[in-house]
PDB file of C-alpha atoms in Angstrom:
ATOM      1  CA  MET G   1     -28.293   7.576  13.763  1.00  0.00           C
ATOM      2  CA  ARG G   2     -26.511   4.239  14.010  1.00  0.00           C
ATOM      3  CA  ARG G   3     -25.223   4.565  10.443  1.00  0.00           C
ATOM      4  CA  ALA G   4     -24.029   8.141  11.080  1.00  0.00           C
ATOM      5  CA  LEU G   5     -22.129   6.971  14.168  1.00  0.00           C
ATOM      6  CA  ARG G   6     -20.558   4.120  12.202  1.00  0.00           C
ATOM      7  CA  ASP G   7     -19.615   6.282   9.227  1.00  0.00           C
ATOM      8  CA  ASN G   8     -18.035   8.946  11.451  1.00  0.00           C
ATOM      9  CA  GLY G   9     -16.714   6.688  14.190  1.00  0.00           C
ATOM     10  CA  LEU G  10     -13.042   7.599  13.803  1.00  0.00           C
ATOM     11  CA  SER G  11     -13.661  11.357  13.971  1.00  0.00           C
ATOM     12  CA  LEU G  12     -16.113  11.034  16.857  1.00  0.00           C
ATOM     13  CA  PHE G  13     -13.747   8.767  18.804  1.00  0.00           C
ATOM     14  CA  PHE G  14     -10.892  11.245  18.664  1.00  0.00           C
ATOM     15  CA  LEU G  15     -13.204  14.201  19.272  1.00  0.00           C
ATOM     16  CA  ALA G  16     -14.415  12.508  22.455  1.00  0.00           C
ATOM     17  CA  LEU G  17     -10.838  11.750  23.533  1.00  0.00           C
ATOM     18  CA  PHE G  18      -9.904  15.379  22.855  1.00  0.00           C
ATOM     19  CA  ALA G  19     -12.789  16.699  24.958  1.00  0.00           C
ATOM     20  CA  LEU G  20     -12.007  14.338  27.835  1.00  0.00           C
ATOM     21  CA  ALA G  21      -8.288  15.144  27.754  1.00  0.00           C
ATOM     22  CA  LEU G  22      -8.928  18.897  27.599  1.00  0.00           C
ATOM     23  CA  ALA G  23     -11.363  18.657  30.508  1.00  0.00           C
ATOM     24  CA  GLY G  24      -8.854  16.587  32.479  1.00  0.00           C
ATOM     25  CA  GLN G  25      -6.079  19.060  31.718  1.00  0.00           C
ATOM     26  CA  SER G  26      -8.230  21.975  32.873  1.00  0.00           C
ATOM     27  CA  ILE G  27      -9.099  20.266  36.169  1.00  0.00           C
ATOM     28  CA  ALA G  28      -5.547  19.118  36.909  1.00  0.00           C
ATOM     29  CA  GLY G  29      -4.151  22.514  35.908  1.00  0.00           C
ATOM     30  CA  PHE G  30      -6.702  24.276  38.105  1.00  0.00           C
ATOM     31  CA  PHE G  31      -5.625  22.359  41.208  1.00  0.00           C
ATOM     32  CA  ARG G  32      -1.920  22.736  40.348  1.00  0.00           C
ATOM     33  CA  ASN G  33      -2.259  26.477  39.782  1.00  0.00           C
ATOM     34  CA  ASN G  34      -4.125  27.044  43.052  1.00  0.00           C
ATOM     35  CA  SER G  35      -1.563  24.953  44.926  1.00  0.00           C
ATOM     36  CA  GLU G  36       1.211  27.164  43.561  1.00  0.00           C
ATOM     37  CA  LEU G  37      -0.723  30.324  44.453  1.00  0.00           C
ATOM     38  CA  LEU G  38      -1.231  29.140  48.027  1.00  0.00           C
ATOM     39  CA  ASP G  39       2.458  28.233  48.296  1.00  0.00           C
ATOM     40  CA  HIS G  40       3.258  31.863  47.425  1.00  0.00           C
ATOM     41  CA  GLY G  41       0.743  33.209  49.940  1.00  0.00           C
ATOM     42  CA  MET G  42      -1.741  34.301  47.262  1.00  0.00           C
ATOM     43  CA  PRO G  43      -5.503  33.596  47.201  1.00  0.00           C
ATOM     44  CA  ALA G  44      -6.862  30.733  45.109  1.00  0.00           C
ATOM     45  CA  ILE G  45      -8.874  31.533  41.978  1.00  0.00           C
ATOM     46  CA  GLY G  46     -12.086  30.045  40.604  1.00  0.00           C
ATOM     47  CA  PHE G  47     -12.236  27.410  37.860  1.00  0.00           C
ATOM     48  CA  GLY G  48     -13.760  29.825  35.350  1.00  0.00           C
ATOM     49  CA  GLU G  49     -11.022  32.351  35.995  1.00  0.00           C
ATOM     50  CA  PHE G  50      -8.372  29.680  35.504  1.00  0.00           C
ATOM     51  CA  VAL G  51      -9.655  28.321  32.165  1.00  0.00           C
ATOM     52  CA  THR G  52      -9.767  31.876  30.767  1.00  0.00           C
ATOM     53  CA  SER G  53      -6.310  32.717  32.094  1.00  0.00           C
ATOM     54  CA  SER G  54      -3.098  33.114  30.125  1.00  0.00           C
ATOM     55  CA  ASP G  55      -1.594  30.187  32.046  1.00  0.00           C
ATOM     56  CA  PHE G  56      -4.197  27.791  30.670  1.00  0.00           C
ATOM     57  CA  LEU G  57      -4.169  29.370  27.193  1.00  0.00           C
ATOM     58  CA  VAL G  58      -0.429  29.044  26.749  1.00  0.00           C
ATOM     59  CA  ASP G  59      -0.403  25.375  27.782  1.00  0.00           C
ATOM     60  CA  VAL G  60      -3.213  24.495  25.353  1.00  0.00           C
ATOM     61  CA  ALA G  61      -1.932  26.585  22.440  1.00  0.00           C
ATOM     62  CA  GLU G  62       1.608  25.280  22.916  1.00  0.00           C
ATOM     63  CA  ASN G  63       0.452  21.749  22.228  1.00  0.00           C
ATOM     64  CA  TRP G  64      -1.931  22.675  19.432  1.00  0.00           C
ATOM     65  CA  GLN G  65       0.663  24.588  17.429  1.00  0.00           C
ATOM     66  CA  SER G  66       3.166  21.736  17.540  1.00  0.00           C
ATOM     67  CA  GLU G  67       0.560  19.197  16.449  1.00  0.00           C
ATOM     68  CA  PHE G  68      -0.656  21.263  13.511  1.00  0.00           C
ATOM     69  CA  LEU G  69       2.913  22.105  12.502  1.00  0.00           C
ATOM     70  CA  GLN G  70       3.598  18.373  12.432  1.00  0.00           C
ATOM     71  CA  PHE G  71       0.706  17.699  10.056  1.00  0.00           C
ATOM     72  CA  PHE G  72       1.404  20.797   7.959  1.00  0.00           C
ATOM     73  CA  LEU G  73       4.990  19.697   7.329  1.00  0.00           C
ATOM     74  CA  PHE G  74       4.035  16.054   6.801  1.00  0.00           C
ATOM     75  CA  ILE G  75       1.377  16.940   4.218  1.00  0.00           C
ATOM     76  CA  ALA G  76       3.806  19.268   2.406  1.00  0.00           C
ATOM     77  CA  ALA G  77       6.732  16.826   2.554  1.00  0.00           C
ATOM     78  CA  THR G  78       4.727  13.900   1.173  1.00  0.00           C
ATOM     79  CA  ILE G  79       4.019  15.849  -2.017  1.00  0.00           C
ATOM     80  CA  TRP G  80       7.661  15.681  -3.083  1.00  0.00           C
ATOM     81  CA  LEU G  81       9.391  13.162  -0.793  1.00  0.00           C
ATOM     82  CA  VAL G  82       8.849   9.412  -0.683  1.00  0.00           C
ATOM     83  CA  GLN G  83       9.814   6.537   1.595  1.00  0.00           C
ATOM     84  CA  ARG G  84       9.969   3.205  -0.179  1.00  0.00           C
ATOM     85  CA  GLY G  85       7.861   0.594   1.565  1.00  0.00           C
ATOM     86  CA  SER G  86       5.967   2.954   3.896  1.00  0.00           C
ATOM     87  CA  PRO G  87       2.156   3.175   3.680  1.00  0.00           C
ATOM     88  CA  GLU G  88       2.566   6.810   4.766  1.00  0.00           C
ATOM     89  CA  SER G  89       4.235   7.600   1.430  1.00  0.00           C
ATOM     90  CA  LYS G  90       3.481   7.507  -2.281  1.00  0.00           C
ATOM     91  CA  LYS G  91       5.532   5.015  -4.238  1.00  0.00           C
ATOM     92  CA  PRO G  92       8.866   6.172  -5.713  1.00  0.00           C
ATOM     93  CA  GLY G  93       8.335   7.863  -9.056  1.00  0.00           C
ATOM     94  CA  ASP G  94       5.033   9.444  -8.035  1.00  0.00           C
ATOM     95  CA  GLU G  95       6.603  12.567  -6.517  1.00  0.00           C
ATOM     96  CA  GLY G  96       4.888  15.881  -7.203  1.00  0.00           C
ATOM     97  CA  PRO G  97       1.319  17.212  -7.198  1.00  0.00           C
ATOM     98  CA  GLY G  98       0.099  14.920  -9.985  1.00  0.00           C
ATOM     99  CA  ASP G  99      -1.653  15.882 -13.203  1.00  0.00           C
ATOM    100  CA  ASP G 100      -5.277  16.950 -13.608  1.00  0.00           C
ATOM    101  CA  ALA G 101      -6.365  13.465 -14.656  1.00  0.00           C
ATOM    102  CA  ASP G 102      -4.856  11.850 -11.567  1.00  0.00           C
ATOM    103  CA  GLN G 103      -6.444  14.483  -9.345  1.00  0.00           C
ATOM    104  CA  ARG G 104      -9.832  14.369 -11.136  1.00  0.00           C
ATOM    105  CA  ILE G 105     -10.088  18.132 -11.458  1.00  0.00           C
ATOM    106  CA  GLY G 106     -11.431  20.451 -14.142  1.00  0.00           C
ATOM    107  CA  ALA G 107     -12.392  18.529 -17.275  1.00  0.00           C
ATOM    108  CA  HIS G 108     -11.394  15.267 -15.576  1.00  0.00           C
ATOM    109  CA  ALA G 109     -13.815  15.684 -12.652  1.00  0.00           C
ATOM    110  CA  ASP G 110     -16.991  13.647 -12.453  1.00  0.00           C
ATOM    111  CA  PRO G 111     -20.452  14.841 -11.342  1.00  0.00           C
ATOM    112  CA  ARG G 112     -19.827  13.667  -7.772  1.00  0.00           C
ATOM    113  CA  SER G 113     -16.589  15.658  -7.427  1.00  0.00           C
ATOM    114  CA  PRO G 114     -16.627  18.675  -5.089  1.00  0.00           C
ATOM    115  CA  ARG G 115     -17.836  21.770  -6.937  1.00  0.00           C
ATOM    116  CA  TRP G 116     -14.570  23.663  -6.555  1.00  0.00           C
ATOM    117  CA  ALA G 117     -12.709  20.698  -8.047  1.00  0.00           C
ATOM    118  CA  ARG G 118     -14.898  20.939 -11.161  1.00  0.00           C
ATOM    119  CA  VAL G 119     -15.019  24.679 -11.851  1.00  0.00           C
ATOM    120  CA  GLY G 120     -11.304  25.235 -12.552  1.00  0.00           C
ATOM    121  CA  GLY G 121      -9.404  28.492 -12.094  1.00  0.00           C
ATOM    122  CA  TRP G 122      -8.363  29.943  -8.749  1.00  0.00           C
ATOM    123  CA  ARG G 123     -11.081  28.101  -6.854  1.00  0.00           C
ATOM    124  CA  THR G 124      -9.705  24.731  -7.919  1.00  0.00           C
ATOM    125  CA  VAL G 125      -6.180  25.874  -7.027  1.00  0.00           C
ATOM    126  CA  VAL G 126      -7.336  26.964  -3.565  1.00  0.00           C
ATOM    127  CA  TYR G 127      -9.355  23.805  -3.024  1.00  0.00           C
ATOM    128  CA  GLY G 128      -6.459  21.681  -4.251  1.00  0.00           C
ATOM    129  CA  ASN G 129      -4.302  23.130  -1.469  1.00  0.00           C
ATOM    130  CA  SER G 130      -7.025  23.657   1.139  1.00  0.00           C
ATOM    131  CA  LEU G 131      -5.817  21.004   3.581  1.00  0.00           C
ATOM    132  CA  LEU G 132      -2.337  22.520   3.716  1.00  0.00           C
ATOM    133  CA  ILE G 133      -3.780  26.049   3.961  1.00  0.00           C
ATOM    134  CA  VAL G 134      -6.050  25.204   6.893  1.00  0.00           C
ATOM    135  CA  MET G 135      -3.384  23.239   8.782  1.00  0.00           C
ATOM    136  CA  GLY G 136      -0.918  26.099   8.291  1.00  0.00           C
ATOM    137  CA  ALA G 137      -3.453  28.702   9.395  1.00  0.00           C
ATOM    138  CA  ILE G 138      -4.326  26.797  12.580  1.00  0.00           C
ATOM    139  CA  PHE G 139      -0.624  26.382  13.331  1.00  0.00           C
ATOM    140  CA  LEU G 140       0.046  30.113  12.914  1.00  0.00           C
ATOM    141  CA  LEU G 141      -2.972  31.115  15.018  1.00  0.00           C
ATOM    142  CA  SER G 142      -2.011  28.646  17.755  1.00  0.00           C
ATOM    143  CA  TRP G 143       1.591  29.844  17.676  1.00  0.00           C
ATOM    144  CA  LEU G 144       0.409  33.451  17.982  1.00  0.00           C
ATOM    145  CA  ALA G 145      -1.919  32.562  20.863  1.00  0.00           C
ATOM    146  CA  GLN G 146       0.920  30.705  22.601  1.00  0.00           C
ATOM    147  CA  SER G 147       3.278  33.658  22.214  1.00  0.00           C
ATOM    148  CA  LEU G 148       0.730  36.190  23.471  1.00  0.00           C
ATOM    149  CA  GLY G 149      -0.310  34.018  26.396  1.00  0.00           C
ATOM    150  CA  GLY G 150       3.290  33.255  27.258  1.00  0.00           C
ATOM    151  CA  LEU G 151       4.133  36.958  27.190  1.00  0.00           C
ATOM    152  CA  VAL G 152       1.397  37.706  29.734  1.00  0.00           C
ATOM    153  CA  VAL G 153       2.575  34.871  31.996  1.00  0.00           C
ATOM    154  CA  MET G 154       6.199  35.966  31.803  1.00  0.00           C
ATOM    155  CA  ASN G 155       5.346  39.599  32.559  1.00  0.00           C
ATOM    156  CA  GLU G 156       3.248  38.506  35.525  1.00  0.00           C
ATOM    157  CA  GLU G 157       6.239  36.551  36.823  1.00  0.00           C
ATOM    158  CA  ASN G 158       8.516  39.536  36.163  1.00  0.00           C
ATOM    159  CA  ALA G 159       6.157  41.763  38.157  1.00  0.00           C
ATOM    160  CA  MET G 160       6.225  39.308  41.066  1.00  0.00           C
ATOM    161  CA  HIS G 161      10.027  39.448  41.049  1.00  0.00           C
ATOM    162  CA  GLY G 162      10.180  43.221  40.620  1.00  0.00           C
ATOM    163  CA  THR G 163      11.665  43.181  37.115  1.00  0.00           C
ATOM    164  CA  ALA G 164      10.540  45.183  34.099  1.00  0.00           C
ATOM    165  CA  ALA G 165       7.963  43.934  31.627  1.00  0.00           C
ATOM    166  CA  ILE G 166       9.149  42.860  28.176  1.00  0.00           C
ATOM    167  CA  THR G 167       7.643  43.310  24.729  1.00  0.00           C
ATOM    168  CA  TRP G 168       6.150  40.596  22.507  1.00  0.00           C
ATOM    169  CA  LEU G 169       9.177  40.714  20.222  1.00  0.00           C
ATOM    170  CA  ASP G 170      11.520  40.325  23.189  1.00  0.00           C
ATOM    171  CA  TYR G 171       9.545  37.295  24.310  1.00  0.00           C
ATOM    172  CA  VAL G 172       9.408  35.458  20.958  1.00  0.00           C
ATOM    173  CA  VAL G 173      13.205  35.647  20.634  1.00  0.00           C
ATOM    174  CA  SER G 174      13.792  34.658  24.270  1.00  0.00           C
ATOM    175  CA  PRO G 175      15.272  31.297  25.347  1.00  0.00           C
ATOM    176  CA  ASP G 176      12.172  30.641  27.477  1.00  0.00           C
ATOM    177  CA  PHE G 177       9.844  30.784  24.461  1.00  0.00           C
ATOM    178  CA  TRP G 178      12.007  28.605  22.238  1.00  0.00           C
ATOM    179  CA  ASP G 179      12.786  26.127  25.003  1.00  0.00           C
ATOM    180  CA  ARG G 180       9.054  25.490  25.461  1.00  0.00           C
ATOM    181  CA  THR G 181       8.401  25.485  21.702  1.00  0.00           C
ATOM    182  CA  LEU G 182      11.221  23.176  20.637  1.00  0.00           C
ATOM    183  CA  GLN G 183      10.431  20.688  23.398  1.00  0.00           C
ATOM    184  CA  ASN G 184       7.120  20.069  21.631  1.00  0.00           C
ATOM    185  CA  TRP G 185       8.429  20.229  18.076  1.00  0.00           C
ATOM    186  CA  GLN G 186      11.149  17.628  18.526  1.00  0.00           C
ATOM    187  CA  SER G 187       8.716  15.085  19.982  1.00  0.00           C
ATOM    188  CA  GLU G 188       6.275  15.588  17.094  1.00  0.00           C
ATOM    189  CA  PHE G 189       8.983  15.180  14.454  1.00  0.00           C
ATOM    190  CA  LEU G 190      10.237  12.026  16.184  1.00  0.00           C
ATOM    191  CA  ALA G 191       6.721  10.564  16.278  1.00  0.00           C
ATOM    192  CA  VAL G 192       6.078  11.180  12.563  1.00  0.00           C
ATOM    193  CA  GLY G 193       9.487   9.885  11.507  1.00  0.00           C
ATOM    194  CA  SER G 194       9.061   6.780  13.638  1.00  0.00           C
ATOM    195  CA  MET G 195       5.634   6.075  12.137  1.00  0.00           C
ATOM    196  CA  VAL G 196       7.006   6.382   8.604  1.00  0.00           C
ATOM    197  CA  ALA G 197       9.975   4.094   9.330  1.00  0.00           C
ATOM    198  CA  PHE G 198       8.287   1.511  11.569  1.00  0.00           C
ATOM    199  CA  SER G 199       5.420   1.028   9.114  1.00  0.00           C
ATOM    200  CA  ILE G 200       7.878  -0.271   6.508  1.00  0.00           C
ATOM    201  CA  TYR G 201       8.684  -3.362   8.575  1.00  0.00           C
ATOM    202  CA  LEU G 202       5.884  -3.651  11.133  1.00  0.00           C
ATOM    203  CA  ARG G 203       2.192  -4.388  10.548  1.00  0.00           C
ATOM    204  CA  GLN G 204      -1.142  -3.925  12.244  1.00  0.00           C
ATOM    205  CA  ARG G 205      -3.782  -6.145  10.749  1.00  0.00           C
ATOM    206  CA  GLY G 206      -6.945  -4.207   9.873  1.00  0.00           C
ATOM    207  CA  SER G 207      -5.476  -0.704  10.247  1.00  0.00           C
ATOM    208  CA  ALA G 208      -5.579   1.784   7.374  1.00  0.00           C
ATOM    209  CA  GLU G 209      -2.220   3.076   8.602  1.00  0.00           C
ATOM    210  CA  SER G 210      -0.551  -0.276   7.907  1.00  0.00           C
ATOM    211  CA  LYS G 211       0.132  -2.315   4.797  1.00  0.00           C
ATOM    212  CA  PRO G 212      -1.553  -5.725   4.557  1.00  0.00           C
ATOM    213  CA  VAL G 213       0.332  -8.164   6.780  1.00  0.00           C
ATOM    214  CA  GLY G 214       1.768 -10.219   3.923  1.00  0.00           C
ATOM    215  CA  VAL G 215       2.976  -7.368   1.693  1.00  0.00           C
ATOM    216  CA  PRO G 216       6.791  -7.320   1.270  1.00  0.00           C
ATOM    217  CA  HIS G 217       8.695  -4.673   3.200  1.00  0.00           C
ATOM    218  CA  HIS G 218       9.859  -2.729   0.139  1.00  0.00           C
ATOM    219  CA  VAL G 219       6.346  -2.465  -1.358  1.00  0.00           C
ATOM    220  CA  SER G 220       4.058   0.426  -0.440  1.00  0.00           C
ATOM    221  CA  ALA G 221       0.340  -0.038   0.280  1.00  0.00           C
ATOM    222  CA  LEU G 222      -0.526   1.624  -3.056  1.00  0.00           C
ATOM    223  CA  GLU G 223       1.713  -0.725  -5.033  1.00  0.00           C
ATOM    224  CA  SER G 224       0.061  -3.754  -3.404  1.00  0.00           C
ATOM    225  CA  GLU G 225      -3.429  -2.828  -4.636  1.00  0.00           C
TER     226      GLU G 225
END
């Protein structure tokens, strides 16, 4: 058990933080939502009703889709684009998906390689792009959930103000939808770009996301090995 906790410490740490943050968001959102209902002369709702509501769904999905879009684009961009000196990038000259030998696939795989990396054909192609596929799929599903939840919320607000309901297509091209969406996207892109740039010149001793402290600025972590 102790070894399993050590070997999976990073994943478990962030999973625990995620669960705590989601629980905190649900509790804070529950009290905020009921406060707004009471301000409008409407009855409060139960916690279970709130966490299954469109209000809660849209807030959660809105953040998820921007995070997974960030990683989807970063994974895709780092195939072909480089940043000299950043540990978040391959070294200049290594752009592209690499050859079979570099990737240890097909005839170049060893017995410990994942099965789909060894068998070749479409399975190796799918497995070779599986991280990008999964990140993209989660982004699209989260984006869809956000748009559907946001549509329900907007139509509820329209009903309260005596205006007509709108369709899903009307909502996803509305300023309200893109205002909420782009607020999240721009912060994610800034965070990734800052990490790439700052890691050229700044260090954190002992972190896998940083070059060794004494490595020159223009040298990537891979070049220093």
